[in-house]
mmCIF file of C-alpha atoms and ligand atoms in Angstrom:
data_model
loop_
_atom_site.group_PDB
_atom_site.id
_atom_site.type_symbol
_atom_site.label_atom_id
_atom_site.label_comp_id
_atom_site.label_asym_id
_atom_site.label_seq_id
_atom_site.Cartn_x
_atom_site.Cartn_y
_atom_site.Cartn_z
ATOM 1 C CA MET A 1 115.405 90.632 72.697
ATOM 2 C CA ILE A 2 114.612 94.196 71.795
ATOM 3 C CA HIS A 3 116.380 96.364 69.220
ATOM 4 C CA SER A 4 120.005 95.330 69.323
ATOM 5 C CA HIS A 5 121.265 98.809 68.468
ATOM 6 C CA SER A 6 119.949 100.113 71.744
ATOM 7 C CA TYR A 7 121.477 97.322 73.839
ATOM 8 C CA ILE A 8 124.671 98.130 75.681
ATOM 9 C CA HIS A 9 127.342 95.611 74.700
ATOM 10 C CA SER A 10 130.849 96.622 75.673
ATOM 11 C CA ASN A 11 131.994 96.031 79.235
ATOM 12 C CA ASP A 12 133.455 99.480 79.734
ATOM 13 C CA LYS A 13 130.357 101.122 78.487
ATOM 14 C CA GLU A 14 128.322 98.798 80.626
ATOM 15 C CA ASN A 15 130.288 99.550 83.783
ATOM 16 C CA ALA A 16 129.979 103.262 83.211
ATOM 17 C CA PHE A 17 126.286 102.803 82.674
ATOM 18 C CA TYR A 18 125.788 101.012 85.980
ATOM 19 C CA GLN A 19 128.017 103.314 87.986
ATOM 20 C CA ASP A 20 126.180 106.280 86.675
ATOM 21 C CA ALA A 21 122.865 104.521 87.118
ATOM 22 C CA TYR A 22 123.698 103.568 90.672
ATOM 23 C CA SER A 23 124.583 107.072 91.797
ATOM 24 C CA LYS A 24 121.611 108.477 89.929
ATOM 25 C CA THR A 25 119.008 106.088 91.333
ATOM 26 C CA LYS A 26 120.314 106.655 94.838
ATOM 27 C CA LYS A 27 119.573 110.336 94.473
ATOM 28 C CA GLN A 28 116.578 109.972 92.243
ATOM 29 C CA THR A 29 113.288 109.879 94.047
ATOM 30 C CA TYR A 30 110.032 110.433 92.306
ATOM 31 C CA GLN A 31 109.360 113.668 94.139
ATOM 32 C CA GLU A 32 112.626 115.458 93.392
ATOM 33 C CA GLU A 33 112.995 114.441 89.793
ATOM 34 C CA ASP A 34 110.628 112.989 87.312
ATOM 35 C CA ILE A 35 110.605 112.272 83.653
ATOM 36 C CA GLN A 36 108.244 114.581 81.885
ATOM 37 C CA PRO A 37 104.863 113.050 81.139
ATOM 38 C CA ARG A 38 104.655 112.268 77.438
ATOM 39 C CA ASN A 39 102.446 110.142 75.300
ATOM 40 C CA ASP A 40 104.758 109.685 72.344
ATOM 41 C CA TRP A 41 107.521 107.507 73.813
ATOM 42 C CA THR A 42 109.351 105.082 71.549
ATOM 43 C CA ILE A 43 112.043 102.507 72.225
ATOM 44 C CA ASN A 44 114.596 104.928 70.738
ATOM 45 C CA ASP A 45 114.139 107.179 73.766
ATOM 46 C CA PHE A 46 115.857 104.547 75.923
ATOM 47 C CA GLU A 47 119.211 102.849 76.303
ATOM 48 C CA ILE A 48 118.619 99.323 77.491
ATOM 49 C CA GLY A 49 120.746 97.821 80.275
ATOM 50 C CA LYS A 50 120.751 94.498 82.068
ATOM 51 C CA PRO A 51 117.687 92.285 82.326
ATOM 52 C CA LEU A 52 116.139 92.576 85.802
ATOM 53 C CA GLY A 53 113.860 89.596 85.597
ATOM 54 C CA CYS A 54 111.265 87.641 83.702
ATOM 55 C CA GLY A 55 107.539 87.542 84.191
ATOM 56 C CA LYS A 56 104.827 85.478 82.588
ATOM 57 C CA PHE A 57 104.392 87.841 79.638
ATOM 58 C CA GLY A 58 107.851 89.188 79.055
ATOM 59 C CA LYS A 59 111.048 90.666 80.422
ATOM 60 C CA VAL A 60 112.003 93.627 82.561
ATOM 61 C CA TYR A 61 115.179 95.595 81.768
ATOM 62 C CA MET A 62 117.035 98.361 83.502
ATOM 63 C CA ALA A 63 116.962 101.325 81.117
ATOM 64 C CA ARG A 64 117.941 104.974 80.913
ATOM 65 C CA GLU A 65 116.121 107.720 79.167
ATOM 66 C CA ARG A 66 118.578 109.137 76.639
ATOM 67 C CA ARG A 67 117.795 112.792 77.123
ATOM 68 C CA THR A 68 117.630 113.147 80.918
ATOM 69 C CA LYS A 69 119.596 109.985 81.837
ATOM 70 C CA PHE A 70 116.753 109.118 84.147
ATOM 71 C CA ILE A 71 116.902 105.455 85.224
ATOM 72 C CA VAL A 72 113.789 103.352 84.848
ATOM 73 C CA ALA A 73 112.704 99.738 84.606
ATOM 74 C CA LEU A 74 111.280 98.911 81.201
ATOM 75 C CA LYS A 75 108.787 96.065 81.183
ATOM 76 C CA VAL A 76 108.538 94.565 77.711
ATOM 77 C CA LEU A 77 105.503 92.392 77.108
ATOM 78 C CA ASP A 78 104.555 90.224 74.182
ATOM 79 C CA LYS A 79 101.371 91.530 72.583
ATOM 80 C CA LYS A 80 100.414 88.275 70.870
ATOM 81 C CA GLN A 81 100.671 86.299 74.072
ATOM 82 C CA LEU A 82 98.666 88.901 76.002
ATOM 83 C CA ILE A 83 95.913 88.715 73.424
ATOM 84 C CA LYS A 84 96.016 84.916 73.293
ATOM 85 C CA GLU A 85 95.626 84.665 77.064
ATOM 86 C CA LYS A 86 92.989 87.407 77.085
ATOM 87 C CA MET A 87 95.129 89.501 79.405
ATOM 88 C CA LEU A 88 95.334 92.696 77.388
ATOM 89 C CA ASN A 89 92.361 94.278 79.141
ATOM 90 C CA GLN A 90 93.731 93.438 82.544
ATOM 91 C CA LEU A 91 97.054 94.938 81.536
ATOM 92 C CA LEU A 92 95.398 98.119 80.328
ATOM 93 C CA ARG A 93 93.599 98.318 83.649
ATOM 94 C CA GLU A 94 96.928 97.965 85.458
ATOM 95 C CA VAL A 95 98.365 100.702 83.275
ATOM 96 C CA GLU A 96 95.482 103.056 83.881
ATOM 97 C CA ILE A 97 95.453 102.557 87.620
ATOM 98 C CA GLN A 98 99.193 102.612 88.235
ATOM 99 C CA THR A 99 99.809 105.642 86.021
ATOM 100 C CA ASN A 100 97.390 107.678 88.102
ATOM 101 C CA LEU A 101 98.802 106.763 91.497
ATOM 102 C CA ARG A 102 101.544 108.922 93.070
ATOM 103 C CA HIS A 103 102.858 107.608 96.356
ATOM 104 C CA LYS A 104 106.285 106.928 97.822
ATOM 105 C CA HIS A 105 105.364 103.295 98.446
ATOM 106 C CA ILE A 106 103.640 102.601 95.155
ATOM 107 C CA LEU A 107 105.794 101.774 92.146
ATOM 108 C CA ARG A 108 105.412 104.642 89.704
ATOM 109 C CA MET A 109 104.396 104.003 86.151
ATOM 110 C CA TYR A 110 105.690 106.896 84.073
ATOM 111 C CA GLY A 111 104.017 105.863 80.857
ATOM 112 C CA HIS A 112 103.652 103.167 78.255
ATOM 113 C CA PHE A 113 103.936 102.678 74.516
ATOM 114 C CA PHE A 114 103.447 100.019 71.858
ATOM 115 C CA ASP A 115 105.078 98.830 68.706
ATOM 116 C CA ASP A 116 103.926 96.059 66.370
ATOM 117 C CA ARG A 117 104.872 93.207 68.633
ATOM 118 C CA LYS A 118 105.412 94.560 72.107
ATOM 119 C CA VAL A 119 103.853 96.605 74.862
ATOM 120 C CA TYR A 120 106.349 98.646 76.915
ATOM 121 C CA LEU A 121 105.719 99.868 80.446
ATOM 122 C CA ILE A 122 108.010 102.591 81.815
ATOM 123 C CA LEU A 123 108.333 101.872 85.529
ATOM 124 C CA GLU A 124 110.130 103.285 88.521
ATOM 125 C CA TYR A 125 113.337 101.299 89.061
ATOM 126 C CA ALA A 126 113.309 99.384 92.350
ATOM 127 C CA GLY A 127 116.992 99.170 93.273
ATOM 128 C CA ARG A 128 116.784 96.314 95.771
ATOM 129 C CA GLY A 129 114.514 94.048 93.786
ATOM 130 C CA GLU A 130 111.962 91.723 95.237
ATOM 131 C CA MET A 131 110.656 91.597 98.799
ATOM 132 C CA TYR A 132 110.068 87.902 98.301
ATOM 133 C CA LYS A 133 113.792 87.274 97.842
ATOM 134 C CA LEU A 134 114.676 89.309 100.923
ATOM 135 C CA LEU A 135 112.212 87.280 102.990
ATOM 136 C CA ILE A 136 113.673 84.005 101.728
ATOM 137 C CA GLU A 137 117.181 85.240 102.484
ATOM 138 C CA LYS A 138 116.298 86.399 106.023
ATOM 139 C CA LYS A 139 113.856 83.483 106.588
ATOM 140 C CA ARG A 140 111.694 85.835 108.630
ATOM 141 C CA PHE A 141 111.774 89.492 109.626
ATOM 142 C CA THR A 142 112.176 90.944 113.120
ATOM 143 C CA GLU A 143 109.170 92.689 114.662
ATOM 144 C CA LYS A 144 110.824 96.031 114.075
ATOM 145 C CA THR A 145 111.436 95.394 110.378
ATOM 146 C CA THR A 146 107.896 94.071 110.067
ATOM 147 C CA ALA A 147 106.520 97.194 111.759
ATOM 148 C CA PHE A 148 108.549 99.382 109.390
ATOM 149 C CA PHE A 149 107.128 97.592 106.338
ATOM 150 C CA MET A 150 103.584 97.417 107.730
ATOM 151 C CA ALA A 151 103.520 101.161 108.404
ATOM 152 C CA SER A 152 104.501 101.834 104.777
ATOM 153 C CA MET A 153 101.919 99.382 103.505
ATOM 154 C CA ALA A 154 99.157 100.937 105.603
ATOM 155 C CA ASN A 155 100.101 104.353 104.324
ATOM 156 C CA ALA A 156 100.088 103.269 100.686
ATOM 157 C CA LEU A 157 96.808 101.382 100.995
ATOM 158 C CA LEU A 158 95.155 104.311 102.733
ATOM 159 C CA TYR A 159 96.120 106.360 99.701
ATOM 160 C CA CYS A 160 94.836 103.699 97.255
ATOM 161 C CA HIS A 161 91.521 103.382 99.082
ATOM 162 C CA SER A 162 91.104 107.167 99.086
ATOM 163 C CA LYS A 163 91.275 106.900 95.282
ATOM 164 C CA ASN A 164 88.806 104.003 95.313
ATOM 165 C CA VAL A 165 91.473 101.544 94.278
ATOM 166 C CA ILE A 166 91.516 98.137 95.967
ATOM 167 C CA HIS A 167 94.711 96.204 95.322
ATOM 168 C CA ARG A 168 93.338 92.693 96.093
ATOM 169 C CA ASP A 169 96.636 90.960 95.467
ATOM 170 C CA ILE A 170 98.933 92.052 98.269
ATOM 171 C CA LYS A 171 101.680 89.440 98.808
ATOM 172 C CA PRO A 172 105.476 89.488 99.019
ATOM 173 C CA GLU A 173 105.832 88.618 95.298
ATOM 174 C CA ASN A 174 104.123 91.884 94.394
ATOM 175 C CA LEU A 175 106.293 94.090 96.565
ATOM 176 C CA LEU A 176 109.558 95.564 95.347
ATOM 177 C CA LEU A 177 112.197 97.450 97.313
ATOM 178 C CA GLY A 178 113.865 100.788 96.636
ATOM 179 C CA TYR A 179 117.524 101.482 97.463
ATOM 180 C CA THR A 180 116.747 102.421 101.051
ATOM 181 C CA HIS A 181 114.603 99.308 101.492
ATOM 182 C CA ASP A 182 111.434 101.296 101.136
ATOM 183 C CA ILE A 183 108.496 99.233 99.939
ATOM 184 C CA LYS A 184 107.118 99.740 96.443
ATOM 185 C CA ILE A 185 103.778 98.077 95.801
ATOM 186 C CA SER A 186 103.610 96.827 92.240
ATOM 187 C CA ASP A 187 101.479 94.537 90.104
ATOM 188 C CA PHE A 188 98.194 96.307 89.952
ATOM 189 C CA GLY A 189 96.974 93.637 87.546
ATOM 190 C CA TRP A 190 94.343 92.383 89.922
ATOM 191 C CA SER A 191 93.429 95.685 91.441
ATOM 192 C CA VAL A 192 90.124 97.308 90.623
ATOM 193 C CA HIS A 193 88.390 100.584 91.014
ATOM 194 C CA ALA A 194 86.012 100.081 93.906
ATOM 195 C CA SER A 195 83.046 101.858 92.439
ATOM 196 C CA SER A 196 81.035 98.669 92.088
ATOM 197 C CA ARG A 197 81.107 95.785 94.513
ATOM 198 C CA ARG A 198 82.543 92.810 92.744
ATOM 199 C CA THR A 199 82.528 89.091 93.328
ATOM 200 C CA THR A 200 85.199 87.738 90.993
ATOM 201 C CA LEU A 201 87.378 85.073 92.538
ATOM 202 C CA CYS A 202 90.944 86.210 92.085
ATOM 203 C CA GLY A 203 94.209 86.725 93.867
ATOM 204 C CA THR A 204 96.452 84.094 95.408
ATOM 205 C CA LEU A 205 94.888 81.310 97.439
ATOM 206 C CA ASP A 206 97.002 81.829 100.554
ATOM 207 C CA TYR A 207 95.899 85.441 100.783
ATOM 208 C CA LEU A 208 92.185 85.006 99.966
ATOM 209 C CA PRO A 209 89.871 86.423 102.626
ATOM 210 C CA PRO A 210 86.860 84.344 103.812
ATOM 211 C CA GLU A 211 84.363 86.561 101.992
ATOM 212 C CA MET A 212 86.144 85.858 98.700
ATOM 213 C CA VAL A 213 86.456 82.125 99.411
ATOM 214 C CA GLN A 214 82.705 82.113 99.967
ATOM 215 C CA LYS A 215 82.152 84.316 96.924
ATOM 216 C CA THR A 216 80.058 86.841 98.819
ATOM 217 C CA HIS A 217 80.452 90.579 98.291
ATOM 218 C CA TYR A 218 83.683 92.257 99.232
ATOM 219 C CA ASP A 219 85.078 95.765 99.415
ATOM 220 C CA ASN A 220 88.352 97.497 100.277
ATOM 221 C CA THR A 221 88.543 95.592 103.588
ATOM 222 C CA VAL A 222 89.957 92.651 101.570
ATOM 223 C CA ASP A 223 93.250 94.549 101.571
ATOM 224 C CA LEU A 224 93.141 94.611 105.386
ATOM 225 C CA TRP A 225 92.859 90.840 105.434
ATOM 226 C CA CYS A 226 95.804 90.545 103.037
ATOM 227 C CA LEU A 227 97.780 92.893 105.256
ATOM 228 C CA GLY A 228 97.169 90.502 108.155
ATOM 229 C CA VAL A 229 98.370 87.531 106.085
ATOM 230 C CA LEU A 230 101.396 89.547 104.959
ATOM 231 C CA MET A 231 102.277 90.536 108.518
ATOM 232 C CA TYR A 232 102.096 86.883 109.573
ATOM 233 C CA GLU A 233 104.289 85.824 106.655
ATOM 234 C CA PHE A 234 106.839 88.556 107.449
ATOM 235 C CA LEU A 235 107.092 87.457 111.092
ATOM 236 C CA VAL A 236 106.894 83.702 110.611
ATOM 237 C CA GLY A 237 108.356 83.159 107.131
ATOM 238 C CA GLN A 238 105.302 81.433 105.694
ATOM 239 C CA PRO A 239 101.643 82.352 105.282
ATOM 240 C CA PRO A 240 99.200 81.327 108.053
ATOM 241 C CA PHE A 241 96.768 79.062 106.215
ATOM 242 C CA MET A 242 99.097 76.802 104.265
ATOM 243 C CA ALA A 243 97.783 73.281 103.725
ATOM 244 C CA ASP A 244 98.348 70.305 101.431
ATOM 245 C CA ASP A 245 95.499 71.068 99.071
ATOM 246 C CA LYS A 246 93.144 73.847 98.015
ATOM 247 C CA GLN A 247 90.179 72.506 99.964
ATOM 248 C CA ALA A 248 92.178 72.355 103.169
ATOM 249 C CA THR A 249 93.460 75.908 102.673
ATOM 250 C CA PHE A 250 89.896 77.092 102.014
ATOM 251 C CA ARG A 251 88.803 75.360 105.212
ATOM 252 C CA ARG A 252 91.585 76.884 107.263
ATOM 253 C CA ILE A 253 90.745 80.346 105.896
ATOM 254 C CA THR A 254 87.014 80.117 106.594
ATOM 255 C CA ASN A 255 87.669 78.795 110.117
ATOM 256 C CA ILE A 256 90.460 81.347 110.654
ATOM 257 C CA ASP A 257 92.539 78.412 111.834
ATOM 258 C CA ILE A 258 95.667 80.306 112.819
ATOM 259 C CA HIS A 259 98.619 79.273 114.997
ATOM 260 C CA PHE A 260 101.525 81.377 116.140
ATOM 261 C CA PRO A 261 105.066 80.204 116.860
ATOM 262 C CA ASP A 262 106.334 81.128 120.352
ATOM 263 C CA HIS A 263 108.570 83.957 119.160
ATOM 264 C CA VAL A 264 105.605 86.107 117.999
ATOM 265 C CA SER A 265 104.874 88.813 120.605
ATOM 266 C CA GLU A 266 101.440 89.404 122.164
ATOM 267 C CA ASN A 267 101.179 92.792 120.431
ATOM 268 C CA ALA A 268 101.941 91.260 117.036
ATOM 269 C CA LYS A 269 99.423 88.455 117.581
ATOM 270 C CA ASP A 270 96.786 90.949 118.632
ATOM 271 C CA LEU A 271 97.262 93.088 115.524
ATOM 272 C CA ILE A 272 97.230 90.076 113.178
ATOM 273 C CA LYS A 273 94.016 88.840 114.791
ATOM 274 C CA ARG A 274 92.477 92.270 114.423
ATOM 275 C CA LEU A 275 93.221 92.200 110.687
ATOM 276 C CA LEU A 276 92.219 88.565 110.144
ATOM 277 C CA THR A 277 88.595 88.728 111.254
ATOM 278 C CA LYS A 278 85.847 86.851 109.506
ATOM 279 C CA ARG A 279 83.486 89.820 109.381
ATOM 280 C CA PRO A 280 85.099 92.425 107.121
ATOM 281 C CA GLN A 281 83.614 95.287 109.138
ATOM 282 C CA ASP A 282 85.418 94.077 112.279
ATOM 283 C CA ARG A 283 88.869 94.565 110.754
ATOM 284 C CA ILE A 284 90.907 97.381 112.273
ATOM 285 C CA PRO A 285 90.702 100.361 109.892
ATOM 286 C CA LEU A 286 93.886 101.556 108.219
ATOM 287 C CA SER A 287 93.523 104.941 109.882
ATOM 288 C CA GLU A 288 93.788 103.290 113.323
ATOM 289 C CA LEU A 289 96.489 100.812 112.474
ATOM 290 C CA SER A 290 99.462 103.020 113.352
ATOM 291 C CA LYS A 291 98.063 103.596 116.866
ATOM 292 C CA HIS A 292 98.254 99.889 117.661
ATOM 293 C CA PRO A 293 100.836 99.043 120.412
ATOM 294 C CA PHE A 294 102.678 96.763 117.957
ATOM 295 C CA PHE A 295 104.123 99.901 116.378
ATOM 296 C CA HIS A 296 105.655 101.048 119.671
ATOM 297 C CA CYS A 297 108.718 99.009 118.707
ATOM 298 C CA LEU A 298 109.429 101.755 116.145
ATOM 299 C CA ASP A 299 109.547 104.473 118.823
ATOM 300 C CA LYS A 300 112.931 106.120 119.398
ATOM 301 C CA LYS A 301 113.005 105.247 123.080
ATOM 302 C CA ASN A 302 112.710 101.548 122.290
ATOM 303 C CA GLN A 303 115.720 101.506 119.994
HETATM 304 P P1 LIG B 401 104.069 88.076 86.855
HETATM 305 O O1 LIG B 401 104.229 87.860 85.406
HETATM 306 O O2 LIG B 401 103.237 87.052 87.509
HETATM 307 O O3 LIG B 401 103.685 89.490 87.204
HETATM 308 P P2 LIG B 401 106.562 88.847 87.950
HETATM 309 O O4 LIG B 401 105.962 89.861 88.859
HETATM 310 O O5 LIG B 401 107.724 88.081 88.480
HETATM 311 O O6 LIG B 401 105.506 87.815 87.469
HETATM 312 P P3 LIG B 401 107.295 90.979 86.225
HETATM 313 O O7 LIG B 401 106.407 91.922 86.958
HETATM 314 O O8 LIG B 401 107.293 90.985 84.756
HETATM 315 O O9 LIG B 401 106.964 89.518 86.580
HETATM 316 O O10 LIG B 401 108.766 91.181 86.738
HETATM 317 C C1 LIG B 401 109.778 90.244 86.521
HETATM 318 C C2 LIG B 401 110.904 90.479 87.498
HETATM 319 O O11 LIG B 401 111.614 91.663 87.140
HETATM 320 C C3 LIG B 401 110.443 90.723 88.925
HETATM 321 O O12 LIG B 401 110.269 89.543 89.591
HETATM 322 C C4 LIG B 401 111.573 91.595 89.474
HETATM 323 O O13 LIG B 401 112.630 90.809 89.917
HETATM 324 C C5 LIG B 401 112.020 92.384 88.276
HETATM 325 N N1 LIG B 401 111.384 93.702 88.248
HETATM 326 C C6 LIG B 401 110.155 93.972 87.778
HETATM 327 N N2 LIG B 401 109.875 95.276 87.865
HETATM 328 C C7 LIG B 401 110.964 95.859 88.405
HETATM 329 C C8 LIG B 401 111.296 97.217 88.765
HETATM 330 N N3 LIG B 401 110.436 98.198 88.582
HETATM 331 N N4 LIG B 401 112.505 97.461 89.307
HETATM 332 C C9 LIG B 401 113.376 96.442 89.506
HETATM 333 N N5 LIG B 401 113.128 95.154 89.204
HETATM 334 C C10 LIG B 401 111.931 94.860 88.655
HETATM 335 MG MG1 LIG B 402 104.710 90.984 88.398
#
């Protein structure tokens, strides 16, 4: 729990807070309004609202900057635990990368600050929460919804790659949703600057590309692979290479052992196969993705 004096207790006050917050966040987009960049934030600059969720290292709260009433998500992490688990460096990398990225489909990080016990990240508030929950609720997405999300993802990743940032950990758990169901990529904890080719084994098993399973070199085409796995999971409701144990998943990934349920269209299958290729250089480039016939389902005349 953070400073009790800044927590909103009374129901009336709380309701007013959320009503105001709701109308504000609906209007508030990062382009129109922004909180001024500052490097001297403290917890006293924020009123803290309801908890939004818990992560491994701490809690996320809805919060409002006192001066501008700008709504944000405040991620409060335990310093001791970060140090104990040797995660502080990774966190600082996440902070550095995310703070420098400005894109509609990338969760903004407005800044960060510390006190004795905690690290605070000031994040864009994602009004509709987690993509993962939406997928569970809907079981699977239609081709049109999938195309809508995939187009946003391609756009955001094209931007990341132009800044030499590889995300490496694209999966539904790391995607949040804004009020209008626009994707917000978050969790840059695993992402790296692509200046040097790296061979660390990381990311989630289900989304690991063959070149990472085999620990050979990889580059920004790993995100293309993950995009293929994501597209499959959106359309089918589960990732393509699931198996009972790690070894079996590894085997399925390296053999690209993929099966499609009958409801998946030929265009969708074709695009997934063009993203899930063994040789990284054979994967369809992001710049060509939107020209693929799968995206024709987004055309006006097909609505
Ligand atoms: P991990 O510790 O592995 O990253 P996590 O992603 O679930 O797990 P957090 O990133 O700390 O942990 O987030 C915890 C939860 O808080 C999320 O699952 C999400 O529901 C909510 N949340 C996080 N950031 C935001 C945000 N910017 N806007 C709205 N809700 C958020
Ligand atoms: Mg997270």
